[in-house]
PDB file of C-alpha atoms in Angstrom:
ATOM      1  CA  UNK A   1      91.760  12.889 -85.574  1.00  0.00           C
ATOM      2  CA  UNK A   2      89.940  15.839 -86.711  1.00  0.00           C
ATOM      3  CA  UNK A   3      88.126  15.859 -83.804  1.00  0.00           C
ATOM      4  CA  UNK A   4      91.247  16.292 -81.643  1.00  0.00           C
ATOM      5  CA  UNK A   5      92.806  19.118 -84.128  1.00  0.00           C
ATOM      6  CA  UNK A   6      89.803  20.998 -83.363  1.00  0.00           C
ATOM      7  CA  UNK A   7      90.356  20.662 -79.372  1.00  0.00           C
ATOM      8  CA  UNK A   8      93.780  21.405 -79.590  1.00  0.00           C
ATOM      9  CA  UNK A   9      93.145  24.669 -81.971  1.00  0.00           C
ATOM     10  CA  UNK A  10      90.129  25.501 -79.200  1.00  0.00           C
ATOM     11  CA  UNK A  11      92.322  25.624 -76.145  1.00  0.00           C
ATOM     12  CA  UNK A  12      95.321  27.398 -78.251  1.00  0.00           C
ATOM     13  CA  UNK A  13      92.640  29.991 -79.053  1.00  0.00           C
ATOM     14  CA  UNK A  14      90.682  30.393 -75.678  1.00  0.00           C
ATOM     15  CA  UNK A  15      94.360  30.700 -74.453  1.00  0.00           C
ATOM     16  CA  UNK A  16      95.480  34.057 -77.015  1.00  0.00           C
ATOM     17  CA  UNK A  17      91.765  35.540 -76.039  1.00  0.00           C
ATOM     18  CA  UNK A  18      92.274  35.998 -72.393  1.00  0.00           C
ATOM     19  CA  UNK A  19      91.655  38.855 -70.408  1.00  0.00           C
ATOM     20  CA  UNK A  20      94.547  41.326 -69.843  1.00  0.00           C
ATOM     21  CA  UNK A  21      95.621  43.442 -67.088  1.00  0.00           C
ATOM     22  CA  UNK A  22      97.653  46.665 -67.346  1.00  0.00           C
ATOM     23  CA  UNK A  23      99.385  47.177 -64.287  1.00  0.00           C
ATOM     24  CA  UNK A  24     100.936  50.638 -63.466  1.00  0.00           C
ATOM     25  CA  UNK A  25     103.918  51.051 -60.478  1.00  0.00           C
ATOM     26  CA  UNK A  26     104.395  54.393 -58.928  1.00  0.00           C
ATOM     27  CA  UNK A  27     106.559  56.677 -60.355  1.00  0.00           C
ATOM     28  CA  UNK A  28     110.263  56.588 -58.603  1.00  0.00           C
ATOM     29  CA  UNK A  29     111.493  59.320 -56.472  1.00  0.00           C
ATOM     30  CA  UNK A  30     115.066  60.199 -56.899  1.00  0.00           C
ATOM     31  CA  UNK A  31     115.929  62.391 -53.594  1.00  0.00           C
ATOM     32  CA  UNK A  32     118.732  63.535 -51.744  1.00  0.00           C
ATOM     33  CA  UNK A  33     117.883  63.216 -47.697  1.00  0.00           C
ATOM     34  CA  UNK A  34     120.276  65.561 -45.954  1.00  0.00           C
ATOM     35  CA  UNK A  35     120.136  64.486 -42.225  1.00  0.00           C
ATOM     36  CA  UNK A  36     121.723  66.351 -39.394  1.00  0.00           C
ATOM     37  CA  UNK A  37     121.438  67.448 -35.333  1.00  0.00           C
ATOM     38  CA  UNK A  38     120.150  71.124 -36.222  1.00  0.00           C
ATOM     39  CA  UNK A  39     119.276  71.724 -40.154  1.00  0.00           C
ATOM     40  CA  UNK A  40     117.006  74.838 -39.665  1.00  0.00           C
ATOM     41  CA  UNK A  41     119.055  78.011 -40.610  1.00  0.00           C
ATOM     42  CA  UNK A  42     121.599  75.346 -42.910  1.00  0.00           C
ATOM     43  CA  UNK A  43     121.866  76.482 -46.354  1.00  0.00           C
ATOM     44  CA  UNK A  44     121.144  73.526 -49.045  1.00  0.00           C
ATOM     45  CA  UNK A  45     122.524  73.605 -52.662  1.00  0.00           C
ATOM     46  CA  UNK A  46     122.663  70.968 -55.066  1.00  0.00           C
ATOM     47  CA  UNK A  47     124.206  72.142 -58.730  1.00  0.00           C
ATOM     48  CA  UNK A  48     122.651  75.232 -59.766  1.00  0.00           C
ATOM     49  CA  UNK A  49     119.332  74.718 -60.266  1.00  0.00           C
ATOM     50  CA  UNK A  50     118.399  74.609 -56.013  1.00  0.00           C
ATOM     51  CA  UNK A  51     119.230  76.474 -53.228  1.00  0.00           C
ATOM     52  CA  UNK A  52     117.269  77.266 -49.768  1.00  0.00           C
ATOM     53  CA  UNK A  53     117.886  78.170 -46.320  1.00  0.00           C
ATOM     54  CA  UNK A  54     116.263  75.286 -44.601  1.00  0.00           C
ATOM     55  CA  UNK A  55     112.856  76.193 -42.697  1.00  0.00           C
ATOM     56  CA  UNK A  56     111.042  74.323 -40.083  1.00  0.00           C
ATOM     57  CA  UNK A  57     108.405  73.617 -42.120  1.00  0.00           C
ATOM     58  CA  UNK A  58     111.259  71.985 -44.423  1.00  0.00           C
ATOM     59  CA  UNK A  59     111.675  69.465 -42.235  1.00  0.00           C
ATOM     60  CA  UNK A  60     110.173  65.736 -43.405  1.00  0.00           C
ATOM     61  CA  UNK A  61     108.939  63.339 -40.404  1.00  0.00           C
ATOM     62  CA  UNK A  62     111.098  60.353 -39.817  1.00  0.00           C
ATOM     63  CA  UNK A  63     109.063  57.334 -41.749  1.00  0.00           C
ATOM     64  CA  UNK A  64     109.113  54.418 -38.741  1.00  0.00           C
ATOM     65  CA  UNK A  65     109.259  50.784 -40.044  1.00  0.00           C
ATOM     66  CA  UNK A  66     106.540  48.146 -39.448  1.00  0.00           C
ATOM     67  CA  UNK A  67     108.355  46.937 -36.424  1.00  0.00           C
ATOM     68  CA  UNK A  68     109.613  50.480 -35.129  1.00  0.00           C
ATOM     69  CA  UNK A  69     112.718  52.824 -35.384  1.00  0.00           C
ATOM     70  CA  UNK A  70     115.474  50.493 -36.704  1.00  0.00           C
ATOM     71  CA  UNK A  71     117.774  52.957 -35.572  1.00  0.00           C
ATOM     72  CA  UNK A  72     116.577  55.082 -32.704  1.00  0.00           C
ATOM     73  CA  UNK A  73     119.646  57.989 -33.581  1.00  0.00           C
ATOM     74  CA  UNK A  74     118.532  58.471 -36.862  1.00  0.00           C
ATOM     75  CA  UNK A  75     114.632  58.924 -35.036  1.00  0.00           C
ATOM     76  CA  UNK A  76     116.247  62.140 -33.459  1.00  0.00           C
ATOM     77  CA  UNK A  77     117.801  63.514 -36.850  1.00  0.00           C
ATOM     78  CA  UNK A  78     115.901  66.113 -38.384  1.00  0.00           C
ATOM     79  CA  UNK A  79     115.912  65.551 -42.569  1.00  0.00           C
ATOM     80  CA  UNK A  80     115.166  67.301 -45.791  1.00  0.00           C
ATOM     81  CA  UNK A  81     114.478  65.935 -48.659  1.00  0.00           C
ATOM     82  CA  UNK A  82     114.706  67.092 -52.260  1.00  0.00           C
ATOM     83  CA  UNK A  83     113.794  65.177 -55.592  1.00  0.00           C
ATOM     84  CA  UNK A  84     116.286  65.579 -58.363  1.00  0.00           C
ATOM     85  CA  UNK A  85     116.889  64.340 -61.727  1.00  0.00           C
ATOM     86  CA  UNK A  86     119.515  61.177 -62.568  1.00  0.00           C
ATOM     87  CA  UNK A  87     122.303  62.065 -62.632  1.00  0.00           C
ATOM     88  CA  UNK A  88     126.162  63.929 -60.984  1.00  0.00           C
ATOM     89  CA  UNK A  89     124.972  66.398 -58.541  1.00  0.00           C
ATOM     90  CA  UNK A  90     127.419  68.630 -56.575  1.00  0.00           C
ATOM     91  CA  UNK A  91     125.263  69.186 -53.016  1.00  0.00           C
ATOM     92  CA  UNK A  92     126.618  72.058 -50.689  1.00  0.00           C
ATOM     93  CA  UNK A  93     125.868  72.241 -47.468  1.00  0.00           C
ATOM     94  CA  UNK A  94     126.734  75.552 -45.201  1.00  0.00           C
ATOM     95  CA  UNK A  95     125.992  76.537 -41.680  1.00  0.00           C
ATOM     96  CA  UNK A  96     126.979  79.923 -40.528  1.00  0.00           C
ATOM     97  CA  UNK A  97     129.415  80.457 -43.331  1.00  0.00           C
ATOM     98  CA  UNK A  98     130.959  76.960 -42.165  1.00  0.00           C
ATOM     99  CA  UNK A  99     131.208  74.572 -44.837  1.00  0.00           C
ATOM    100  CA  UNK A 100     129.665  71.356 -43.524  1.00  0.00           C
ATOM    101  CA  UNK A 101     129.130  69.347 -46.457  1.00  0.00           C
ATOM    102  CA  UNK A 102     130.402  69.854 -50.195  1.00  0.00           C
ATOM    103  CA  UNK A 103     130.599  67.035 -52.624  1.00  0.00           C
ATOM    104  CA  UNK A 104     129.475  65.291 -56.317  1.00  0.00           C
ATOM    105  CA  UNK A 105     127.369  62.655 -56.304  1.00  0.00           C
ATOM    106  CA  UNK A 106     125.650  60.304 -58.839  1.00  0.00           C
ATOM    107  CA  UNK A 107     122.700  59.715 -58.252  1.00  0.00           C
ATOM    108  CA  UNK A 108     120.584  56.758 -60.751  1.00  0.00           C
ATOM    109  CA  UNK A 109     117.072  56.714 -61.656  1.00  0.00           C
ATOM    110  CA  UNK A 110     114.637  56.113 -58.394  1.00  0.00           C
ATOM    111  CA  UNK A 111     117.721  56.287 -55.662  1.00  0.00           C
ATOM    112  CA  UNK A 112     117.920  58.346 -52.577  1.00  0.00           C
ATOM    113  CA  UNK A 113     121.250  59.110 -51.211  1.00  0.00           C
ATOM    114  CA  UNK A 114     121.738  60.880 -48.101  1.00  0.00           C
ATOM    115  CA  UNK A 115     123.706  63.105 -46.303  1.00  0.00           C
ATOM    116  CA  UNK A 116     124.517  62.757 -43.327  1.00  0.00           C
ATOM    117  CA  UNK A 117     125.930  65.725 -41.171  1.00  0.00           C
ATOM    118  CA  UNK A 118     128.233  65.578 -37.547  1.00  0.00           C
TER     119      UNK A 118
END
């Protein structure tokens, strides 16, 4: 009987002094993607903490899936993208004095919302 006690205690104990792992994710973006036809020359705001005039160098690449473009319009859509905190944004978007896009948003923790202009 003692015998097993000491078994049982054994494996209890080997089990509390295993090895452990500390795994770390990547931090989560939270972005707005405008997309649109022609964004170069558009004017970006979003609350009052950002504002540019977009710039070709501006512009991120369109990120194709494993198995291609799932949508091959979206392929031809130039995007920006800027990382904000959580939270109710108000994004602007202007054109030539034309207002193309102005609205609040919410956006939570590691979301991307986009825009999407005609």
């Amino acid at each position: 009987m003692k015998s097993m006690l000491a078994i049982l205690a054994l494996v209890f104990l080997a089990g509390c002094g295993a090895q452990q792992q500390l795994v770390t994710a990547a931090p989560e973006k939270t972005e707005i993607v405008v997309l649109g036809p022609t964004l170069v020359g558009t004017t970006i705001s979003i609350g009052g903490s950002f504002k540019t005039t977009v710039r070709r160098e501006d512009l991120v690449a369109y990120r194709m899936g494993v198995l291609g473009a799932a949508d091959k319009d979206d392929e031809r859509l130039e995007r920006v993208a800027v990382t904000v905190d959580p939270g109710t944004h108000r994004v602007r978007v202007v054109r030539g004095g034309t207002v193309l896009f102005d609205e609040t948003l919410y956006i939570g923790r590691g979301q991307v919302r986009e825009v999407r202009l005609q």
